[in-house]
PDB file of C-alpha atoms and ligand atoms in Angstrom:
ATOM      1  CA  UNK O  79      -1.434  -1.398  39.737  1.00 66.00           C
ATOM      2  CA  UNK O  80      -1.488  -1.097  35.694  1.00 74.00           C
ATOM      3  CA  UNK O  81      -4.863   0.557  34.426  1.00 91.00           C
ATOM      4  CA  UNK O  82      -6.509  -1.662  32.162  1.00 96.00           C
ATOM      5  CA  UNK O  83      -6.764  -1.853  28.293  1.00 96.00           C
ATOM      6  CA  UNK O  84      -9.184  -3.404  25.856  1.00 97.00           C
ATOM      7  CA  UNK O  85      -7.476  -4.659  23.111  1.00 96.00           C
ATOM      8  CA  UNK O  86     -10.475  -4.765  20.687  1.00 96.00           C
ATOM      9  CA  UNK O  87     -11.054  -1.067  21.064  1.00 97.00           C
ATOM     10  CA  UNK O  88      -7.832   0.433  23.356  1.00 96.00           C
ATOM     11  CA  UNK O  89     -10.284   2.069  26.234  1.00 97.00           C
ATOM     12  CA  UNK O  90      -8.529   1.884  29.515  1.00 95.00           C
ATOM     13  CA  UNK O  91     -10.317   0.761  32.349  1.00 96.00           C
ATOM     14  CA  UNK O  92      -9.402   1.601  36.500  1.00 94.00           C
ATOM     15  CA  UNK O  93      -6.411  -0.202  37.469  1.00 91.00           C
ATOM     16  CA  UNK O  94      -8.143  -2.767  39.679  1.00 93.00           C
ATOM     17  CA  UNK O  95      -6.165  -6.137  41.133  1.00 92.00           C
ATOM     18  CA  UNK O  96      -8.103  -8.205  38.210  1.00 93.00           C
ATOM     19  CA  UNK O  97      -9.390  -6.987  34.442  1.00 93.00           C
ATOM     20  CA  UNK O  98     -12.902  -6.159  34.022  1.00 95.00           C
ATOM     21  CA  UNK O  99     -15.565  -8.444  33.793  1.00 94.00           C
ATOM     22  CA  UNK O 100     -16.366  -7.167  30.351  1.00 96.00           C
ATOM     23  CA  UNK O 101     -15.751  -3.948  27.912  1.00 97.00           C
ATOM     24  CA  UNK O 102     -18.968  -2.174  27.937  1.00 97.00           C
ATOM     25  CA  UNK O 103     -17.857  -0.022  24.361  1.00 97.00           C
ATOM     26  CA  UNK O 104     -17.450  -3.704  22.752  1.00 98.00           C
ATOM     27  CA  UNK O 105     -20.406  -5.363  24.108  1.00 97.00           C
ATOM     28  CA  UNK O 106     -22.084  -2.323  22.905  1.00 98.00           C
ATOM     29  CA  UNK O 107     -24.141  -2.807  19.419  1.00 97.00           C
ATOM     30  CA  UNK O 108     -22.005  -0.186  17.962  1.00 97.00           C
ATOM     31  CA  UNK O 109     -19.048  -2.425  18.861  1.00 96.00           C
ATOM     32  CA  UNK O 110     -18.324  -5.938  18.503  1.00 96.00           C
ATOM     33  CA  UNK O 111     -16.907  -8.558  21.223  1.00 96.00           C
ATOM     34  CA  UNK O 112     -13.876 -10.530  19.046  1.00 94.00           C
ATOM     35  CA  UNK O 113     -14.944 -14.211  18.159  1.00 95.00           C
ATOM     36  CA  UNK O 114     -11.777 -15.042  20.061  1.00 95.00           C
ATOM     37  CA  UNK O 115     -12.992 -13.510  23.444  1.00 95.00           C
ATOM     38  CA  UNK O 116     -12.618 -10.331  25.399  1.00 96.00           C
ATOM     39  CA  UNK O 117      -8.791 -10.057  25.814  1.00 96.00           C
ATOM     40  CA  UNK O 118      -6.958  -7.268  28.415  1.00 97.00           C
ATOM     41  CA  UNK O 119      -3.688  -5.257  28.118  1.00 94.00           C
ATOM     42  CA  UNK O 120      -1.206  -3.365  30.442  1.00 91.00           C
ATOM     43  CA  UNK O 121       0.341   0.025  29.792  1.00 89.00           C
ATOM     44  CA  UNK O 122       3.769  -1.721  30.019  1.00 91.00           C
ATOM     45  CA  UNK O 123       2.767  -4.909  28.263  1.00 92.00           C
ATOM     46  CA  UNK O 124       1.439  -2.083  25.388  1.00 95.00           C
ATOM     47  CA  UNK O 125       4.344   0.294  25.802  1.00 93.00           C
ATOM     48  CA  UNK O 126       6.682  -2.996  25.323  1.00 95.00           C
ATOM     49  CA  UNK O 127       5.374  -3.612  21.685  1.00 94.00           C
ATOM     50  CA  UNK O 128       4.151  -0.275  20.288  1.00 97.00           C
ATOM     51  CA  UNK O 129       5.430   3.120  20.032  1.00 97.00           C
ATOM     52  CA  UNK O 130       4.263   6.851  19.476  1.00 97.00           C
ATOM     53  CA  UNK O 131       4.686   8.150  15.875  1.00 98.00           C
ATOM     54  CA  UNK O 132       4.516  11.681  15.736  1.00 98.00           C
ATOM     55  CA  UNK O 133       3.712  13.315  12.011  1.00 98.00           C
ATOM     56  CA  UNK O 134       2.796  16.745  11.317  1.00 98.00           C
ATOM     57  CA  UNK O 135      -0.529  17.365   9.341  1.00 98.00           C
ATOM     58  CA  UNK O 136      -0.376  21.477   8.783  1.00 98.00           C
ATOM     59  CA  UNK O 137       1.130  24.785  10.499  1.00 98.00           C
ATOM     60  CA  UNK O 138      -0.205  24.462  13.762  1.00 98.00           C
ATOM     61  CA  UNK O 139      -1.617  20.696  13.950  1.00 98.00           C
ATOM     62  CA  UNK O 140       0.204  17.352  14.825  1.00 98.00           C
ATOM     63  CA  UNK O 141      -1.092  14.202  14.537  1.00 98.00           C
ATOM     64  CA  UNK O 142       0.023  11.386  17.218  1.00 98.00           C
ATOM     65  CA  UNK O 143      -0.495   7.838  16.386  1.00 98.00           C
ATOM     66  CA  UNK O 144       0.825   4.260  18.020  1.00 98.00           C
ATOM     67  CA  UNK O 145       2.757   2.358  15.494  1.00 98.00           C
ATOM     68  CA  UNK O 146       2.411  -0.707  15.305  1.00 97.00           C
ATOM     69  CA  UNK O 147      -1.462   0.071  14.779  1.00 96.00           C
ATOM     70  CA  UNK O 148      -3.183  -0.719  18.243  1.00 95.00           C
ATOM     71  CA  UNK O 149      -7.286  -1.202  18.826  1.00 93.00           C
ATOM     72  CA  UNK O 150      -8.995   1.244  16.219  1.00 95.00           C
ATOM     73  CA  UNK O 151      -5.798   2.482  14.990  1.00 96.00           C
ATOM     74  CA  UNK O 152      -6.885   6.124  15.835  1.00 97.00           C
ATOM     75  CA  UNK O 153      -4.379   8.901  15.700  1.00 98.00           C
ATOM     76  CA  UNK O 154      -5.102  11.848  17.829  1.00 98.00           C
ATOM     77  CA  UNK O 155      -4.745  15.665  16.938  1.00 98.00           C
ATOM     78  CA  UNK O 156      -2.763  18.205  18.890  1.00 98.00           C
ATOM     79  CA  UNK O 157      -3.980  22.007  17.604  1.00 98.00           C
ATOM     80  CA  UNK O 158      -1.447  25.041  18.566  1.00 98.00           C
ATOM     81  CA  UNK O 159      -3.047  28.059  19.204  1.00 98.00           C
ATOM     82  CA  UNK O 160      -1.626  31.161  21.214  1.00 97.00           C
ATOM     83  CA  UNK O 161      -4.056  30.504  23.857  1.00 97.00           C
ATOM     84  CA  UNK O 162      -2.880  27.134  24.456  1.00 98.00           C
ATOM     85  CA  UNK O 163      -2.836  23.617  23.133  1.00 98.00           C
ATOM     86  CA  UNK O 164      -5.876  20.418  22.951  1.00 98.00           C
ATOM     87  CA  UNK O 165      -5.155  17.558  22.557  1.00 98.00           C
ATOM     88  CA  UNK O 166      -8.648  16.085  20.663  1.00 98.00           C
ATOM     89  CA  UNK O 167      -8.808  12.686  21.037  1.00 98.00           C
ATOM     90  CA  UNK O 168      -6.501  10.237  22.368  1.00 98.00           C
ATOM     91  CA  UNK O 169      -4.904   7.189  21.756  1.00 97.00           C
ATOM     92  CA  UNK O 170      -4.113   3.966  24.276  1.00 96.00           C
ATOM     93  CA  UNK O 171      -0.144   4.532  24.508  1.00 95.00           C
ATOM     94  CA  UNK O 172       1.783   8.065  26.466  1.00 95.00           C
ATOM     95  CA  UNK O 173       5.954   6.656  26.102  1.00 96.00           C
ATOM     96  CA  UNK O 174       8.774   9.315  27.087  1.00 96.00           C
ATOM     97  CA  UNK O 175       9.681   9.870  23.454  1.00 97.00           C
ATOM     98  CA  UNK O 176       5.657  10.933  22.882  1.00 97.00           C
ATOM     99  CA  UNK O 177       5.869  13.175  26.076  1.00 98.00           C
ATOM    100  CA  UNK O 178       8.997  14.691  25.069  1.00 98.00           C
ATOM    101  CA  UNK O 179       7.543  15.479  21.895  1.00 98.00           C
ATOM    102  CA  UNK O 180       4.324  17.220  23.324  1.00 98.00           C
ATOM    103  CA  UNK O 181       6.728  18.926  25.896  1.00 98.00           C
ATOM    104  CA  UNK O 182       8.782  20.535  22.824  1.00 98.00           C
ATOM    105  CA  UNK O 183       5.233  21.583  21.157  1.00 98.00           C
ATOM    106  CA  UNK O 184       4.648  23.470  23.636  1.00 98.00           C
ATOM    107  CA  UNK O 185       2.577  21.077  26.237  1.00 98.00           C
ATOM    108  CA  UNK O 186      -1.128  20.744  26.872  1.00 98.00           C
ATOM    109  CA  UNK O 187      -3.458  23.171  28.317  1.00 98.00           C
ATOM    110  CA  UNK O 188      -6.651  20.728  27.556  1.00 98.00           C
ATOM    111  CA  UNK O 189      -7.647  17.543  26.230  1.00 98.00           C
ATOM    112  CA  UNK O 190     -11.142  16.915  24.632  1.00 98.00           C
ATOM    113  CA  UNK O 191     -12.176  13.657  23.265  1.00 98.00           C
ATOM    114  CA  UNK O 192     -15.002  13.249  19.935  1.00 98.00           C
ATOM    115  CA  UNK O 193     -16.802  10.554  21.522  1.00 98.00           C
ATOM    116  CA  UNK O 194     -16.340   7.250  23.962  1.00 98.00           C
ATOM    117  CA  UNK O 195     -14.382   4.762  21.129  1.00 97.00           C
ATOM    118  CA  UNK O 196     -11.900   7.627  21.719  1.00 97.00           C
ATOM    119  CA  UNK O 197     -11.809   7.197  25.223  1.00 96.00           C
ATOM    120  CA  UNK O 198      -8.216   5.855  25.811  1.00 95.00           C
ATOM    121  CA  UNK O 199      -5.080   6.502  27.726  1.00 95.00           C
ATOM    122  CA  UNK O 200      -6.313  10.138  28.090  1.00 97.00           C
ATOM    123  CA  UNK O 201      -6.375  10.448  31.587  1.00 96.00           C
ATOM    124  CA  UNK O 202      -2.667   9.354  31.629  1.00 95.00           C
ATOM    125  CA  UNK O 203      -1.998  12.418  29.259  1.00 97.00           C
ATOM    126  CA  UNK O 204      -4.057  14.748  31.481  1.00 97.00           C
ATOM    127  CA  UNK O 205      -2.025  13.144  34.783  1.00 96.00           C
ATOM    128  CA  UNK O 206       1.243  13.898  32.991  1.00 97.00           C
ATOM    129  CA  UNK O 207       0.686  17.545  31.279  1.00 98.00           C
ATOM    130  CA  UNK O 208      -1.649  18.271  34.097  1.00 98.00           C
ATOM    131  CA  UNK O 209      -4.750  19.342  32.151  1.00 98.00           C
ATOM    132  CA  UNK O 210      -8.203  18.873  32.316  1.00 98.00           C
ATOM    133  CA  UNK O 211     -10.385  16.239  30.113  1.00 98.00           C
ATOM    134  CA  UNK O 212     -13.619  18.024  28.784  1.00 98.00           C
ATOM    135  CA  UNK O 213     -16.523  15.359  28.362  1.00 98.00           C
ATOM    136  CA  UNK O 214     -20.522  16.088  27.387  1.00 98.00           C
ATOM    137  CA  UNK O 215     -22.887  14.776  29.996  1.00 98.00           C
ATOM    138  CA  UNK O 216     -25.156  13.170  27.306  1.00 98.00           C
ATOM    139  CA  UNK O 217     -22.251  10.154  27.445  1.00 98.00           C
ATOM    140  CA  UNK O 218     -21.768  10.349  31.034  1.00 98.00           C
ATOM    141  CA  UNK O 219     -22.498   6.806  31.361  1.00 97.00           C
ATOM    142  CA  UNK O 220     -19.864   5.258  28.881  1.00 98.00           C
ATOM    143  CA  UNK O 221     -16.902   7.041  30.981  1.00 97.00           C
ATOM    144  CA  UNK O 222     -14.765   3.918  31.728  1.00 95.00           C
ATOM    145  CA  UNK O 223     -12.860   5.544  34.749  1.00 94.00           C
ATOM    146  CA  UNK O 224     -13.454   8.707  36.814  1.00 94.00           C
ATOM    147  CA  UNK O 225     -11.219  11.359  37.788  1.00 96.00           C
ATOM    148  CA  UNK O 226     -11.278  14.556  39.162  1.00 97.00           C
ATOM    149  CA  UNK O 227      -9.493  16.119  35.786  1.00 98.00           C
ATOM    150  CA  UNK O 228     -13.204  15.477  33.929  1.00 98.00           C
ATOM    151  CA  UNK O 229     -15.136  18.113  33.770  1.00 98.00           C
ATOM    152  CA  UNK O 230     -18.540  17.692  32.295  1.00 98.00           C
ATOM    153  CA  UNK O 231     -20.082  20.482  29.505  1.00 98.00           C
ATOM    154  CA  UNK O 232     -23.657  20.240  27.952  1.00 98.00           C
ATOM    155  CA  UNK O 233     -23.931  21.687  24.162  1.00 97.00           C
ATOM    156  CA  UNK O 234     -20.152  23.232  24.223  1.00 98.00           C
ATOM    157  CA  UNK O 235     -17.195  24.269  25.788  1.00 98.00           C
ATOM    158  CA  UNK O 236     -14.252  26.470  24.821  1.00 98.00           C
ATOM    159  CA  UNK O 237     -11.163  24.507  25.812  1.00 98.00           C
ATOM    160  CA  UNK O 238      -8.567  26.933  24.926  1.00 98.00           C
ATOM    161  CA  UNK O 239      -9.927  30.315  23.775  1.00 98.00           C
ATOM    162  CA  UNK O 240     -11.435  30.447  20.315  1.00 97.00           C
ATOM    163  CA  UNK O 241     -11.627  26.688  20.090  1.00 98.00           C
ATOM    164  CA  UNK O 242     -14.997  25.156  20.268  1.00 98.00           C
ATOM    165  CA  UNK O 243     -15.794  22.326  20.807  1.00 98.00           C
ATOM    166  CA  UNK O 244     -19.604  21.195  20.076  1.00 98.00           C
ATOM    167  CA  UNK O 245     -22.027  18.326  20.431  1.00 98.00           C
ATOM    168  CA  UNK O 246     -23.424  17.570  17.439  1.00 98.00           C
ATOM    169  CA  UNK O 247     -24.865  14.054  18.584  1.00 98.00           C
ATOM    170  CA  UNK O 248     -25.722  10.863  16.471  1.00 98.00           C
ATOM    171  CA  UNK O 249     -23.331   8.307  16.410  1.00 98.00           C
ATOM    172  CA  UNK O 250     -23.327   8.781  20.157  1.00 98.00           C
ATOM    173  CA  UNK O 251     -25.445  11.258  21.769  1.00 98.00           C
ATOM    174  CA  UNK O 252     -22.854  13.507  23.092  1.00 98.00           C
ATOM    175  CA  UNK O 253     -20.676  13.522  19.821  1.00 98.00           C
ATOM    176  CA  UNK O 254     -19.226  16.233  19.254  1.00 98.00           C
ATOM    177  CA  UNK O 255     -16.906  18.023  17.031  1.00 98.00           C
ATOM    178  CA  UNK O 256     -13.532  20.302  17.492  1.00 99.00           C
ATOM    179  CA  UNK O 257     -13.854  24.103  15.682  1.00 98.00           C
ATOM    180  CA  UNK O 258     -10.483  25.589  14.914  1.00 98.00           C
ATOM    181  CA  UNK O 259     -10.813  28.732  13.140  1.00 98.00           C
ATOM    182  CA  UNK O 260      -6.858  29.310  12.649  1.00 98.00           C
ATOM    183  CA  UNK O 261      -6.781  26.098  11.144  1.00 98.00           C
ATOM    184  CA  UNK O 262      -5.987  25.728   7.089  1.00 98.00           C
ATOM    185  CA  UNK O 263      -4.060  28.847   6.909  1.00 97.00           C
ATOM    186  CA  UNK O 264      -7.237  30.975   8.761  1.00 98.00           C
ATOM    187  CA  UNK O 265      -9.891  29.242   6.772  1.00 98.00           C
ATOM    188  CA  UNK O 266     -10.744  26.796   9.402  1.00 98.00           C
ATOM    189  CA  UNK O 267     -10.824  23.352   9.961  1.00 98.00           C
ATOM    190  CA  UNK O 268     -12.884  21.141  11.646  1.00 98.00           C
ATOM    191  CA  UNK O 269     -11.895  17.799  13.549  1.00 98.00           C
ATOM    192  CA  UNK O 270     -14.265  15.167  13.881  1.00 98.00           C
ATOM    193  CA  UNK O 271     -12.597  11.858  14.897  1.00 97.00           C
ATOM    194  CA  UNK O 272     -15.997   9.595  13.335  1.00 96.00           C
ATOM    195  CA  UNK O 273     -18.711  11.477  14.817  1.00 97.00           C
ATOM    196  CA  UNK O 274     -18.422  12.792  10.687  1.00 98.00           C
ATOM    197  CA  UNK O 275     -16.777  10.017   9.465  1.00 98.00           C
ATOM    198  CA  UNK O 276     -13.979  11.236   6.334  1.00 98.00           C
ATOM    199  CA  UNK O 277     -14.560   8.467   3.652  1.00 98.00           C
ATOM    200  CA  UNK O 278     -12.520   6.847   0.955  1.00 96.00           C
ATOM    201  CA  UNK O 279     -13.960   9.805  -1.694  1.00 97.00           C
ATOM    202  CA  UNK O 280     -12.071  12.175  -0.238  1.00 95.00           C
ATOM    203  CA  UNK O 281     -14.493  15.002  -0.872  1.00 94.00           C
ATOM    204  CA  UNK O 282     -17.105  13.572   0.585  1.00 98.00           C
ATOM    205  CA  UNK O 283     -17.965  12.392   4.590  1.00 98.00           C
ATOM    206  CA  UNK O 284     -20.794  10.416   6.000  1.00 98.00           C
ATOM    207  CA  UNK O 285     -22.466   9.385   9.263  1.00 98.00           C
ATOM    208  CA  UNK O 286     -23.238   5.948  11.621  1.00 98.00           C
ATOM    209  CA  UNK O 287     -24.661   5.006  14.439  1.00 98.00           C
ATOM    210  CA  UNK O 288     -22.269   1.771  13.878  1.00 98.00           C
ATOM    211  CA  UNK O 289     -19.071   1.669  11.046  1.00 97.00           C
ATOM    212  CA  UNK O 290     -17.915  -2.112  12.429  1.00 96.00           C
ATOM    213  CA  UNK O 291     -21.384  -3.241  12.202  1.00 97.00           C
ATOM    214  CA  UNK O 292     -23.002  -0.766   9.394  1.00 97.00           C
ATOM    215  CA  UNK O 293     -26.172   0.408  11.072  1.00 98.00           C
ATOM    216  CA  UNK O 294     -27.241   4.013   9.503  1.00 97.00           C
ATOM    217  CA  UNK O 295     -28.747   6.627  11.234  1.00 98.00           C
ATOM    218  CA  UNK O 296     -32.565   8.574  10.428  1.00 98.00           C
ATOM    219  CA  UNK O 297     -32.756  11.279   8.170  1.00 98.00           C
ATOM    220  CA  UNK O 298     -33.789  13.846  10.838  1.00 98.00           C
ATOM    221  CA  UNK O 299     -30.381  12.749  12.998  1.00 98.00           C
ATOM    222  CA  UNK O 300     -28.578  13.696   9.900  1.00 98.00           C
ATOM    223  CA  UNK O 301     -30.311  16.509   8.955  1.00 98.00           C
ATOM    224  CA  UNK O 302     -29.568  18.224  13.291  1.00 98.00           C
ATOM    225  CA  UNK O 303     -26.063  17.375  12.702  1.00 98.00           C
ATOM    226  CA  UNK O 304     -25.164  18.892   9.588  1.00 98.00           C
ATOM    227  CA  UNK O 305     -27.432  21.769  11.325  1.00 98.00           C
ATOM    228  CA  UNK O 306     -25.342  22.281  13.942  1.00 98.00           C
ATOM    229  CA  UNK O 307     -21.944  22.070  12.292  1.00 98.00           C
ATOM    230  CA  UNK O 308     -23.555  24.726   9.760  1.00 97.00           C
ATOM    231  CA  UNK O 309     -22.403  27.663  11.857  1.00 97.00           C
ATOM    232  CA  UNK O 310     -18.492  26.908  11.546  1.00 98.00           C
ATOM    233  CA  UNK O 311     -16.596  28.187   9.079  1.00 98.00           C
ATOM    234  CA  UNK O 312     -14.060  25.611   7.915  1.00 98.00           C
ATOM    235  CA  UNK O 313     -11.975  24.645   4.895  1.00 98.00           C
ATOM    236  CA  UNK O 314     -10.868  20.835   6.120  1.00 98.00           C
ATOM    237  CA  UNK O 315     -12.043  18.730   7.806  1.00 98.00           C
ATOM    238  CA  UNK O 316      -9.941  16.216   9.796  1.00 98.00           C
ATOM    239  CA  UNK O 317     -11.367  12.598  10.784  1.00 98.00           C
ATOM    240  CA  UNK O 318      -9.555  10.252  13.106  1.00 98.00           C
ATOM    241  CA  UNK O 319      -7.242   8.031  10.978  1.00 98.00           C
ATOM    242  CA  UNK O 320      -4.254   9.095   8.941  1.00 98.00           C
ATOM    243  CA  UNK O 321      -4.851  10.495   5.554  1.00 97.00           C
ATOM    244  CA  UNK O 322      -8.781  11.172   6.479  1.00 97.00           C
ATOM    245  CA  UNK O 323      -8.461  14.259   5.697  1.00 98.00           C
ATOM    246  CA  UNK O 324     -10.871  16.645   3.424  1.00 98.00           C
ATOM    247  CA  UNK O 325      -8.848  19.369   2.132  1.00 98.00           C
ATOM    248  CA  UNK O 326     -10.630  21.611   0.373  1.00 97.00           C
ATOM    249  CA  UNK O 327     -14.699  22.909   0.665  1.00 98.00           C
ATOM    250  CA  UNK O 328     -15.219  21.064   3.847  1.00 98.00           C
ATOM    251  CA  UNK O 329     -18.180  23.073   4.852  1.00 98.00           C
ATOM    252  CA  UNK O 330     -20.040  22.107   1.703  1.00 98.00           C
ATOM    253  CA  UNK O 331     -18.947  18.545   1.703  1.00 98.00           C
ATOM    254  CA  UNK O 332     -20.101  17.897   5.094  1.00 98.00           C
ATOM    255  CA  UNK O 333     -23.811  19.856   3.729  1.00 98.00           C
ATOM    256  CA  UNK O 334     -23.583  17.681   0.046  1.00 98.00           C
ATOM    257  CA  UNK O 335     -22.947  14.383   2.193  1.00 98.00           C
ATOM    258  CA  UNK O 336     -25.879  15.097   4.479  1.00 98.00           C
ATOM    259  CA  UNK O 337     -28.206  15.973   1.515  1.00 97.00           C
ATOM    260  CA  UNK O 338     -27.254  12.591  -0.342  1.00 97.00           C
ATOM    261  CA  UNK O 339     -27.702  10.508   2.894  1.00 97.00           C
ATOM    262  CA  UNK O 340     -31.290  11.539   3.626  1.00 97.00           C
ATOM    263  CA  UNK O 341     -31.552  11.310   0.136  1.00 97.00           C
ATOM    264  CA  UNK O 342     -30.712   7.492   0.031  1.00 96.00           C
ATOM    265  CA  UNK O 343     -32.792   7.024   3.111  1.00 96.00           C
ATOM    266  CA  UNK O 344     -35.693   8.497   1.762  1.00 95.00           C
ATOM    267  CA  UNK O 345     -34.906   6.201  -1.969  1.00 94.00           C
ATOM    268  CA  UNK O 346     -34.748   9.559  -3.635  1.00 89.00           C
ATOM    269  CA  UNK O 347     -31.873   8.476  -5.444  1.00 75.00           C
ATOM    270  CA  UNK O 348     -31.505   5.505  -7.909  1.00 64.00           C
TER     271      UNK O 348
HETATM  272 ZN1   ZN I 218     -13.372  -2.759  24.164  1.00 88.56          ZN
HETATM  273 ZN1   ZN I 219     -16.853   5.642  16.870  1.00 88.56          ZN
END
């Protein structure tokens, strides 16, 4: 039986005998239902129409995308380190040319996903490279379909060593972001799928509890995260799309985006 696949926001479901009732992530506030209905997808109705497009981003990082764009039109990350290789979030589609391409990268040891929108066809990547999915108990209840390969971390977890990966909360409450020091030539980089959202302004970032239906989030939210994410080192930072990408003095645009956020919340600024 094929699992099942939202086609709003690509999260696959169990493969039960009939789709689900309902998507949970679209029904959500953060979400939105399309005014043409809830409709479901197969992995071979999906495979049939889309494929994987593979790009590389820097030394050491891949991005992999489905072309034509699918759901959010997310492309995942795949960091190379000598300890082993994440794959940080996921996207709907896994096709033999995709597979063939992670084989020849040097496989998976891990996968680790930024937050539930990103919750897609990643327990068919963990079946295939036989890995294990790291997911934060503070979103425990939006995993769509359980497995044995999750295992559950509280504040952090080190996938691969010297890779962390860290909640850092807000737009869901077990957001969380990927450290990878070797990243941007040993300067660091951080990836962040939209838990920091990478904005048009390419220096800057920002924050939501809801992008689709533009609902901020309070000043003290803002001010924990950028807390948290204060104690990597990084150069870029890497958001979930293609070309989101902040490539220089990511560190301080992550602390100058916080500082003008609670600024606007406060009316601080004109
Ligand atoms: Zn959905
Ligand atoms: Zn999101």
């Amino acid at each position: 039986m094929p699992a099942w696949i939202c086609a709003r926001c690509a999260v696959q479901y169990p493969d039960t005998p009939a789709p689900p009732p309902s998507c949970p992530i679209c029904e959500d506030e953060r979400e939105a239902v399309p005014p043409s209905g809830q409709r479901w997808m197969d992995p071979v109705e999906l495979r049939r129409e889309h494929r994987t497009e593979i790009r590389d981003e820097e030394p050491g990082l891949t991005g992999i995308g489905v072309t034509p764009e699918f759901g959010i039109g997310q492309r995942a990350l795949l960091v190379r380190t000598d300890a082993g290789n994440v794959l940080w979030d996921c996207v709907p589609l896994l096709d033999e040319p995709g597979r063939r391409a992670i084989d020849d990268l040097g496989g998976l040891s891990a996968i680790c996903l930024s937050h539930p929108h990103f919750y897609a066809a990643h327990l068919e990547f963990a079946e295939a490279f036989d890995v294990p999915v790291f997911l934060p108990r503070a979103d425990e209840r939006w995993i769509p379909r359980r497995s044995p390969r999750i295992e559950l971390f509280d504040d952090e977890v080190e996938p691969v060593p010297g890779v962390t990966v860290a909640r850092i909360g807000g737009h869901f409450d077990g957001a969380c972001v990927l450290h990878w020091p070797g990243g941007s030539d040993g300067r660091g980089a951080l990836l962040t799928g939209d838990t920091i959202m990478v904005v048009e302004d390419r220096g800057w970032v920002s924050f939501m509890w809801s992008y689709p239906n533009l609902i901020p989030l309070d000043a003290g939210t803002i001010a924990e995260i950028a807390r948290r994410v204060g104690r990597f080192r990084f150069e870029r930072v890497y958001g979930g799309w293609w070309g989101h990408v902040v490539l220089d003095d990511g560190a301080a645009a992550v602390r100058r985006s916080a500082e003008r956020y609670i600024d606007r919340l406060r009316g601080e600024r004109p």
